[in-house]
CSV table of C-alpha atoms in Angstrom, one decimal:
chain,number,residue,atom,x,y,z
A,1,UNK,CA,-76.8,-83.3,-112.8
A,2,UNK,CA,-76.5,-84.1,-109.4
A,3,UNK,CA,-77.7,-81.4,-106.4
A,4,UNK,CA,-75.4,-79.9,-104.8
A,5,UNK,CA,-75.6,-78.7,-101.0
A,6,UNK,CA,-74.8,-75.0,-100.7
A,7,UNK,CA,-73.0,-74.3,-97.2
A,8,UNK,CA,-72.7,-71.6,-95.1
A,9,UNK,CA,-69.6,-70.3,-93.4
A,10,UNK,CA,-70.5,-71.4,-89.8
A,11,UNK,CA,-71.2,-75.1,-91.2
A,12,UNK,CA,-67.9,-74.9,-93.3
A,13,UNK,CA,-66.2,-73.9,-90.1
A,14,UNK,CA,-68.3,-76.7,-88.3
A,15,UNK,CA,-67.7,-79.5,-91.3
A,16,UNK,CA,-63.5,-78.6,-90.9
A,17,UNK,CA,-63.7,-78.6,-87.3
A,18,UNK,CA,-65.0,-81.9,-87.1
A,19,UNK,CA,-62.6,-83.2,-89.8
A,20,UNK,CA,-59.8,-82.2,-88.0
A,21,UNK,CA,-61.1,-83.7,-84.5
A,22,UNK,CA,-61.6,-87.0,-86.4
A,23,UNK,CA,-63.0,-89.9,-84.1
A,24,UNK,CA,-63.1,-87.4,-81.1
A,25,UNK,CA,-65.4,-85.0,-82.6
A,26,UNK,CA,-68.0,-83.9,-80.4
A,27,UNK,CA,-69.9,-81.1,-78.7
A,28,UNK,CA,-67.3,-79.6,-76.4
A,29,UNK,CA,-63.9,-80.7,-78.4
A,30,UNK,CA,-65.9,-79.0,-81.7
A,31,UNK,CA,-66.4,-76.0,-79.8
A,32,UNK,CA,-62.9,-75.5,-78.9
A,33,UNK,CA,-61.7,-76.4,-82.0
A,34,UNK,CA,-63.6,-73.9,-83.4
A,35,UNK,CA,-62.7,-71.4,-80.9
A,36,UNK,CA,-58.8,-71.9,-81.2
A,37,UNK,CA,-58.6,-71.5,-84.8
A,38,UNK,CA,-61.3,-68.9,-85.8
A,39,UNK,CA,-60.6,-66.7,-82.2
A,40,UNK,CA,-64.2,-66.9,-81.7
A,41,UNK,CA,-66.7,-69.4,-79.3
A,42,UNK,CA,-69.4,-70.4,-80.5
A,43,UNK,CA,-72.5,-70.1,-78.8
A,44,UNK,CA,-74.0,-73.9,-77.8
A,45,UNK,CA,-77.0,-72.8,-79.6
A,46,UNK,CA,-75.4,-72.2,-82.9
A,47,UNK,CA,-73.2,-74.9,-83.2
A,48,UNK,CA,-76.1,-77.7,-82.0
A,49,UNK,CA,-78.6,-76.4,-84.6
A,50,UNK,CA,-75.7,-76.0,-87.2
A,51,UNK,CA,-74.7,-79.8,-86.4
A,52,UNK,CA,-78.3,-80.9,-86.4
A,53,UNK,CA,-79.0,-79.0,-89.9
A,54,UNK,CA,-75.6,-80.6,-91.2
A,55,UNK,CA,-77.1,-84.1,-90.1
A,56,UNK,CA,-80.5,-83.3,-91.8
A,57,UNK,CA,-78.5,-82.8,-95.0
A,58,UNK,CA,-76.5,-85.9,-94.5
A,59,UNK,CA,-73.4,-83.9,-94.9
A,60,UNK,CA,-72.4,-85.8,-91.2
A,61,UNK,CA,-73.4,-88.4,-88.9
A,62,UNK,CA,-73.6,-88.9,-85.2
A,63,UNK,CA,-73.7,-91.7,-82.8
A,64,UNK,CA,-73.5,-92.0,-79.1
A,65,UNK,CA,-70.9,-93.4,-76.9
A,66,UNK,CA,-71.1,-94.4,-73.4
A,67,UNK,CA,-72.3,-92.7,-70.4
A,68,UNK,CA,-70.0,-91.1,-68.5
A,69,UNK,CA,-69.7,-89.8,-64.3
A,70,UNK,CA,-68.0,-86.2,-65.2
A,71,UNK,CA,-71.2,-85.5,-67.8
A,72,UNK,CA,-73.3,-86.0,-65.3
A,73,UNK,CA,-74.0,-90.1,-66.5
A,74,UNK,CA,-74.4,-88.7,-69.8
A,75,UNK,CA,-73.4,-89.9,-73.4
A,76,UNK,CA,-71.0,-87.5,-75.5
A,77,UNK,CA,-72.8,-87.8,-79.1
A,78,UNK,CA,-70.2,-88.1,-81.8
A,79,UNK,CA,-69.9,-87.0,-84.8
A,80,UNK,CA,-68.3,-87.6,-88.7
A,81,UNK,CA,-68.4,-86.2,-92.0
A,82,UNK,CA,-69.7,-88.2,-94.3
A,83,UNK,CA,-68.5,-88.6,-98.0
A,84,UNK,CA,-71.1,-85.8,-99.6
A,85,UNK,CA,-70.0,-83.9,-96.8
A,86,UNK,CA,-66.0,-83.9,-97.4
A,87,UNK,CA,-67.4,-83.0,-101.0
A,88,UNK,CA,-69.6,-80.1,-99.9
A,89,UNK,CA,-66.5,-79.1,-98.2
A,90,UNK,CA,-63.9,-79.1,-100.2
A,91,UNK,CA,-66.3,-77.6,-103.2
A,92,UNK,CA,-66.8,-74.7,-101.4
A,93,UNK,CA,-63.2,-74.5,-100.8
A,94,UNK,CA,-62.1,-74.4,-104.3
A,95,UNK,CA,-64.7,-72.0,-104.9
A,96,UNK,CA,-63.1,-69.6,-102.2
A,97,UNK,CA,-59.6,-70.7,-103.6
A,98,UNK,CA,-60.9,-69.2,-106.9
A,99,UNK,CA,-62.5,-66.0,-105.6
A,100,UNK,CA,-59.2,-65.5,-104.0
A,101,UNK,CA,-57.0,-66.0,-106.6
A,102,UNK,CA,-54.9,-63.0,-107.8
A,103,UNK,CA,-55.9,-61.4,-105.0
A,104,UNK,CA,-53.2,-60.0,-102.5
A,105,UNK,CA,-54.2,-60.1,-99.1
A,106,UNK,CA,-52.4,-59.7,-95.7
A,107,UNK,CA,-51.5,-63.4,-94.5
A,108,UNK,CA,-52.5,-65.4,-97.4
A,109,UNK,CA,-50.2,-67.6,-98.6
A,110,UNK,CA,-51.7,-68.4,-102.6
A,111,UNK,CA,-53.1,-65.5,-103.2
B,1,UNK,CA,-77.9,-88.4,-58.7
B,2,UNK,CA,-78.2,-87.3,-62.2
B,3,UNK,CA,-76.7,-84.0,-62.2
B,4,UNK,CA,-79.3,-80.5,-64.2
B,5,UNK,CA,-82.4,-82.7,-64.2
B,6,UNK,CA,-84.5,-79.9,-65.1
B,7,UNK,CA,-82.0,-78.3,-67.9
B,8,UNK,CA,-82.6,-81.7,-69.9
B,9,UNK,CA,-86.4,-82.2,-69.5
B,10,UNK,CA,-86.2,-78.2,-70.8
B,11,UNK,CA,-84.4,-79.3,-73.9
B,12,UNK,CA,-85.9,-82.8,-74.4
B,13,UNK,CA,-89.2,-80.8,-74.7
B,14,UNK,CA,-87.9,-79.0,-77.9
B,15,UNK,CA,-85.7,-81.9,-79.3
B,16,UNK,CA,-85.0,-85.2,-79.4
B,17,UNK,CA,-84.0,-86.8,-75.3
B,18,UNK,CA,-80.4,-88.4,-76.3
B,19,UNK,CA,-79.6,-85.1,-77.8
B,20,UNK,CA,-80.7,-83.1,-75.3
B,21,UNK,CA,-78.7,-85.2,-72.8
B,22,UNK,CA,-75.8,-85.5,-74.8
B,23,UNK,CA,-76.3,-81.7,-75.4
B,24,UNK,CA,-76.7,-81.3,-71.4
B,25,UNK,CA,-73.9,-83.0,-70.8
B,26,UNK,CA,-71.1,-81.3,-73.0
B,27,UNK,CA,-72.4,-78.0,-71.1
B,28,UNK,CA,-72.2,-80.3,-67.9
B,29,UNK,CA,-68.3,-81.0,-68.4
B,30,UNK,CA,-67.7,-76.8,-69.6
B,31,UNK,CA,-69.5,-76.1,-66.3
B,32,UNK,CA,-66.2,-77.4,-64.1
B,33,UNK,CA,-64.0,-74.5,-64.6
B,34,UNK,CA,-66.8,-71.5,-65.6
B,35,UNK,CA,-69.7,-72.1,-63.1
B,36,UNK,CA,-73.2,-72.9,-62.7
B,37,UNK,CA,-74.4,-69.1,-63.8
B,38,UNK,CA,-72.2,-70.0,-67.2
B,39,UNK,CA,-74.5,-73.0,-67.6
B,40,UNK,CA,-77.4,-71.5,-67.5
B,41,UNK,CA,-76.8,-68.6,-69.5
B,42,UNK,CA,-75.6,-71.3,-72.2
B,43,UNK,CA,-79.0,-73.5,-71.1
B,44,UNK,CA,-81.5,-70.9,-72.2
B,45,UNK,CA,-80.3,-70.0,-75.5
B,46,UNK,CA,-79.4,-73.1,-76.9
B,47,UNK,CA,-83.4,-74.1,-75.5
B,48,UNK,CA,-84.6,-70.7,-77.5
B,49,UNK,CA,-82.7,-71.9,-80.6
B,50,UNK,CA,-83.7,-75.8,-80.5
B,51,UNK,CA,-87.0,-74.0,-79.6
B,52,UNK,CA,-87.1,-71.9,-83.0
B,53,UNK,CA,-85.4,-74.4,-85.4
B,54,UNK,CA,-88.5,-76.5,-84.0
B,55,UNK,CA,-91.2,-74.9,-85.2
B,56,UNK,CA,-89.5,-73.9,-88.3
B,57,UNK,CA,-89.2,-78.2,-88.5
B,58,UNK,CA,-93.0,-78.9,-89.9
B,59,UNK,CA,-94.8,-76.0,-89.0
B,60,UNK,CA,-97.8,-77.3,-91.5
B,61,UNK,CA,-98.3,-80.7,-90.1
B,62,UNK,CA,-98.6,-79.1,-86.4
B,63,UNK,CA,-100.9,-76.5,-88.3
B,64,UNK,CA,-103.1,-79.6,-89.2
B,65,UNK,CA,-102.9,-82.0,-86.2
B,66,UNK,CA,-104.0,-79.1,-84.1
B,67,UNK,CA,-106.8,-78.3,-86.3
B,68,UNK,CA,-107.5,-82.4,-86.0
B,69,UNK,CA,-107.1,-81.7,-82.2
B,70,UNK,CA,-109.7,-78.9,-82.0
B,71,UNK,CA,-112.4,-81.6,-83.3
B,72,UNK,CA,-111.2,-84.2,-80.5
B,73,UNK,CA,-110.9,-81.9,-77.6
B,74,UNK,CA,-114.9,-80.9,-79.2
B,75,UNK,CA,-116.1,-84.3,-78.7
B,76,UNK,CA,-114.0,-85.2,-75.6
B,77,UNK,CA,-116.0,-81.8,-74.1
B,78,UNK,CA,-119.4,-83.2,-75.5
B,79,UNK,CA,-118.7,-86.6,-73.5
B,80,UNK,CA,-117.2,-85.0,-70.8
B,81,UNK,CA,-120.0,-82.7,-70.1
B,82,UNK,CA,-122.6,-85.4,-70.6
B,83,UNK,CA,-120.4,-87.7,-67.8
B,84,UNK,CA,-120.3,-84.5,-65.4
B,85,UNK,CA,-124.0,-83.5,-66.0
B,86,UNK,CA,-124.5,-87.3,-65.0
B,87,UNK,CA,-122.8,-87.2,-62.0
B,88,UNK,CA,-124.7,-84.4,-60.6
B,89,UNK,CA,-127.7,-84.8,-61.1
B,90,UNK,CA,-126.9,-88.6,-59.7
B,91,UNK,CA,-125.3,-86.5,-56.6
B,92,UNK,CA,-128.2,-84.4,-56.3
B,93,UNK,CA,-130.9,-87.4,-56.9
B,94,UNK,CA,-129.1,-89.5,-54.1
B,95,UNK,CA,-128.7,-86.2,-51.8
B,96,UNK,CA,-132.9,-85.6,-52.6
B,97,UNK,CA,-133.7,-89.0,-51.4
B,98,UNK,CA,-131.9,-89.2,-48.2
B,99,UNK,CA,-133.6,-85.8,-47.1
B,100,UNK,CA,-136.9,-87.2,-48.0
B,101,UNK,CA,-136.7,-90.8,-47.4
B,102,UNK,CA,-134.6,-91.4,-44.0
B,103,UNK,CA,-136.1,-89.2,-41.5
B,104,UNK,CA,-134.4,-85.8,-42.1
B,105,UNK,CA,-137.8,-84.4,-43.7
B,106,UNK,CA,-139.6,-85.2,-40.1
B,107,UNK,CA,-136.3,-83.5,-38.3
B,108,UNK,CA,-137.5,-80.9,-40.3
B,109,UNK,CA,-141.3,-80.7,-39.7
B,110,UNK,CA,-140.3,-80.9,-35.5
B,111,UNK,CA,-138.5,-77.8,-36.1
B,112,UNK,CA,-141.3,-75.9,-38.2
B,113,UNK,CA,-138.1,-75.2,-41.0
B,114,UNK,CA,-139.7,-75.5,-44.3
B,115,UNK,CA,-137.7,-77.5,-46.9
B,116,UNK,CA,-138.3,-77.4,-50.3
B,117,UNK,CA,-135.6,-79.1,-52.0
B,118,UNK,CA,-134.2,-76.7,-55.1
B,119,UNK,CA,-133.6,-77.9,-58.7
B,120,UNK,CA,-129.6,-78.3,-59.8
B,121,UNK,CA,-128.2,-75.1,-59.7
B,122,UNK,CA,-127.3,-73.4,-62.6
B,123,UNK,CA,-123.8,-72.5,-61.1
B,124,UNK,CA,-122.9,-76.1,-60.7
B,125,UNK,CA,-123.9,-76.7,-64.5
B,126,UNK,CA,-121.9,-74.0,-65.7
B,127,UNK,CA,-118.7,-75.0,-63.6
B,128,UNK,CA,-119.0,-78.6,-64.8
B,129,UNK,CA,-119.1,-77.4,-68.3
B,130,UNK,CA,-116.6,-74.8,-67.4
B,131,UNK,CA,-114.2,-77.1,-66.3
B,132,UNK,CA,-114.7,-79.3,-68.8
B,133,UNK,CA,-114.1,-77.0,-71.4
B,134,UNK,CA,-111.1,-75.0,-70.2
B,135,UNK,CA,-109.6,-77.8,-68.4
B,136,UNK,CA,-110.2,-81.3,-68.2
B,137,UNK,CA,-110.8,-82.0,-71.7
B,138,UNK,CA,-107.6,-79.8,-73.1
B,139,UNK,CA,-106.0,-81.7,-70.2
B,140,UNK,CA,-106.5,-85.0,-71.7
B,141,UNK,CA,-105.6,-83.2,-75.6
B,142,UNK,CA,-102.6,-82.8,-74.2
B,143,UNK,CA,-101.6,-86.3,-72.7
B,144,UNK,CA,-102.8,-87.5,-76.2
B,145,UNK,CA,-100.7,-85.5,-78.0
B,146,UNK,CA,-97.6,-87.1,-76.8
B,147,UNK,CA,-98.0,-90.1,-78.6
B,148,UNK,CA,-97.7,-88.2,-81.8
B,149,UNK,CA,-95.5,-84.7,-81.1
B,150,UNK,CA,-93.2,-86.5,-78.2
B,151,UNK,CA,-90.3,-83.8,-77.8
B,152,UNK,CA,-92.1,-81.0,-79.6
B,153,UNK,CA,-94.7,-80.3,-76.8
B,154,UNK,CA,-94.0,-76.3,-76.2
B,155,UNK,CA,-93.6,-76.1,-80.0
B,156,UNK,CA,-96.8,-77.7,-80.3
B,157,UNK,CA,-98.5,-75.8,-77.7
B,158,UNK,CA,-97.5,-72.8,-79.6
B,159,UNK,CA,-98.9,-73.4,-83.1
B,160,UNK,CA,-101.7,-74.6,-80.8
B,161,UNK,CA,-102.2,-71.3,-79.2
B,162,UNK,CA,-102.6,-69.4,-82.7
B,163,UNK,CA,-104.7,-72.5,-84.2
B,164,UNK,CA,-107.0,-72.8,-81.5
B,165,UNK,CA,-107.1,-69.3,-81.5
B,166,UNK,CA,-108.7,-69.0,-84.6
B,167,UNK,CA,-110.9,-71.8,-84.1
B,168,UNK,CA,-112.5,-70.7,-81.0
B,169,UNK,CA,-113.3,-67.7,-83.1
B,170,UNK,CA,-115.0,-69.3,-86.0
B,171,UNK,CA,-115.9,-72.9,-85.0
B,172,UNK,CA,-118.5,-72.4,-82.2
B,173,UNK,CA,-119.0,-75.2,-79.7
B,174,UNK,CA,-122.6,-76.8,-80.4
B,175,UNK,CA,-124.5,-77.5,-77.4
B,176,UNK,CA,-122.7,-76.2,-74.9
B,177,UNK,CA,-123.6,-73.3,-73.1
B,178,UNK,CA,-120.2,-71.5,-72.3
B,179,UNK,CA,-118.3,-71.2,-76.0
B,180,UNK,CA,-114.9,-71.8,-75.6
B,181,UNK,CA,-113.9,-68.2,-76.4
B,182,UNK,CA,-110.5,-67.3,-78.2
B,183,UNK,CA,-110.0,-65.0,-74.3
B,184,UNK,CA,-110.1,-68.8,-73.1
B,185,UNK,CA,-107.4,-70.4,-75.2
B,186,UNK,CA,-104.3,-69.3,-73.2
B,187,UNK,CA,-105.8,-71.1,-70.3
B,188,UNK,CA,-106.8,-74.4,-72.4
B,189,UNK,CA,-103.4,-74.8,-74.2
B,190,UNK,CA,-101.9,-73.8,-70.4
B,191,UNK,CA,-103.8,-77.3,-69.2
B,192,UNK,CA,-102.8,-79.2,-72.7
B,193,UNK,CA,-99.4,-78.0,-72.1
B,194,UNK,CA,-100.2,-79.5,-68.5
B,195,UNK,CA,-101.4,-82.5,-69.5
B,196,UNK,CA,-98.1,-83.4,-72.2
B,197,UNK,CA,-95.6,-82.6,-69.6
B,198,UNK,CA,-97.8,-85.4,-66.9
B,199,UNK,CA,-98.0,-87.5,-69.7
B,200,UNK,CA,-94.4,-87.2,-70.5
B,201,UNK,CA,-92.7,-87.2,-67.3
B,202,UNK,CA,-95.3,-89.5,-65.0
B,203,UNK,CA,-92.9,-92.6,-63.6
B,204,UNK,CA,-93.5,-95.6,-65.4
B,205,UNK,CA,-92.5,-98.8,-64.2
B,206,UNK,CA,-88.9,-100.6,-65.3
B,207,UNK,CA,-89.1,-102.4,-67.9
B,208,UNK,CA,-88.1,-106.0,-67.1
């Protein structure tokens, strides 16, 4: 049987963000992503060690782009998901599509 | 001019240099419409986070390459002292013969001061060995240990600080008169912490 990665909420949250960003996934356009659909900003210091954990476990990649005058001549890194990491993701979706089935909660739509 | 110099070395000392700059500058372009007191307030967490995820990294193979260190920085303060004990009594030697052998001695006589030249000082000993001990050789610990922990240099001095610690306490220095005292390690790993961040930031020539 093969391992699986067990993910937290923040690198769900993370892992979604940056699938949703697609090729312009990085640092500040993760943070507001995150930020406009969860209400809440991430601190810098959660999301780079999340991101850095999350490329650890291979779950994404990064690479860098070009230097650029308004970052201060500096490269935005960017990132993707890999394949284990759209799997880690959408497992732990279906497990939280499970918990929450036949549940009825406020605002969601299959439960 | 590269914009929050000093924010990045801050990071690249806890993490890999392209992330810390990439990392700098995604602060860098939130900074335009929230300020520079936003960016630092976003600069020192994210360093005490990269700072803790750090040492979490391979706390056991710091553990051991400071232990490995202690051994060094032992015989680097053996040589060291030996070289400094050298000089001075080559100072002193060259100092005894130009009183005695070039007219000063006479000087003296005329004058009715008596001279009797005095043997090395022990204070000039102790604050070769002294300097030697707490600085000079942690110093040159510390330039070394770039080579091998390059971006972990304040975890490093950390694990250092409790390792170096214990070994002060329990590995005495043989030979040398002033043991290097676990009172004394704050002040070595201060000059090993010294010594990476010279090593680390001295200007080096373009490469062509």
């Amino acid at each position: 049987m093969a391992a699986t990665t067990a993910l937290g909420e923040f690198e769900q949250v993370v892992l979604l963000a940056i699938l949703r960003l697609g090729e312009e996934a990085y640092g500040v356009t993760i943070r507001r992503e995150i930020a406009k659909c969860t209400e809440r900003e991430p601190a810098p210091g959660a999301l780079y060690t999340t991101l850095d954990r999350l490329e650890e476990k291979g779950l994404v990649s990064s690479a860098c782009g070009d230097p650029t005058p308004e970052r201060g001549g500096r490269a935005k890194r960017y990132f993707t998901v890999t394949a284990s990491g759209v799997r880690a993701v959408a497992r732990a979706q279906r497990a939280y599509q499970r918990l929450l089935k036949g549940l009825a909660l406020p605002g969601i739509a299959h439960a | 001019m590269r914009k929050h110099r000093l924010a990045e070395a801050l990071l690249s000392l806890v993490g890999p240099a392209d992330r810390a700059a990439s990392a700098i500058g995604d602060l860098i372009e939130e900074e335009g419409g929230r300020g520079r007191f936003w960016f630092w307030r976003s600069v020192m967490p994210l360093w005490l986070s990269l700072l803790w995820r750090d040492l979490r990294t391979a706390p056991l193979a710091m553990a051991v390459s400071c232990v490995a260190a202690w051994f060094v920085y032992m015989a680097l303060s053996l040589v060291f002292a030996f070289l400094g004990y050298v000089a001075v009594t080559l100072v002193w030697g060259v100092a005894y013969l130009l009183m005695h052998h070039t007219g000063f001695e006479l000087l003296a006589d005329v004058f009715l001061i008596r001279f009797d030249w005095p043997p090395i000082p022990d204070w000039a000993t102790d604050a070769i060995q002294a300097a030697v001990l707490f600085a000079i050789a942690p110093f040159q610990i510390g330039r070394g240990s770039t080579h091998f922990w390059r971006g972990h240099e304040v975890s490093l001095a950390m694990v250092l600080l409790i390792v170096w610690s214990a070994m002060a306490a329990f590995v005495p220095l043989v030979g040398i008169d002033i043991s290097a005292r676990p009172t004394m390690v704050p002040l070595m790993v201060t000059f090993v912490l010294a010594g990476a961040l010279c090593e680390r930031f001295r200007p080096r020539p373009a490469a062509s």
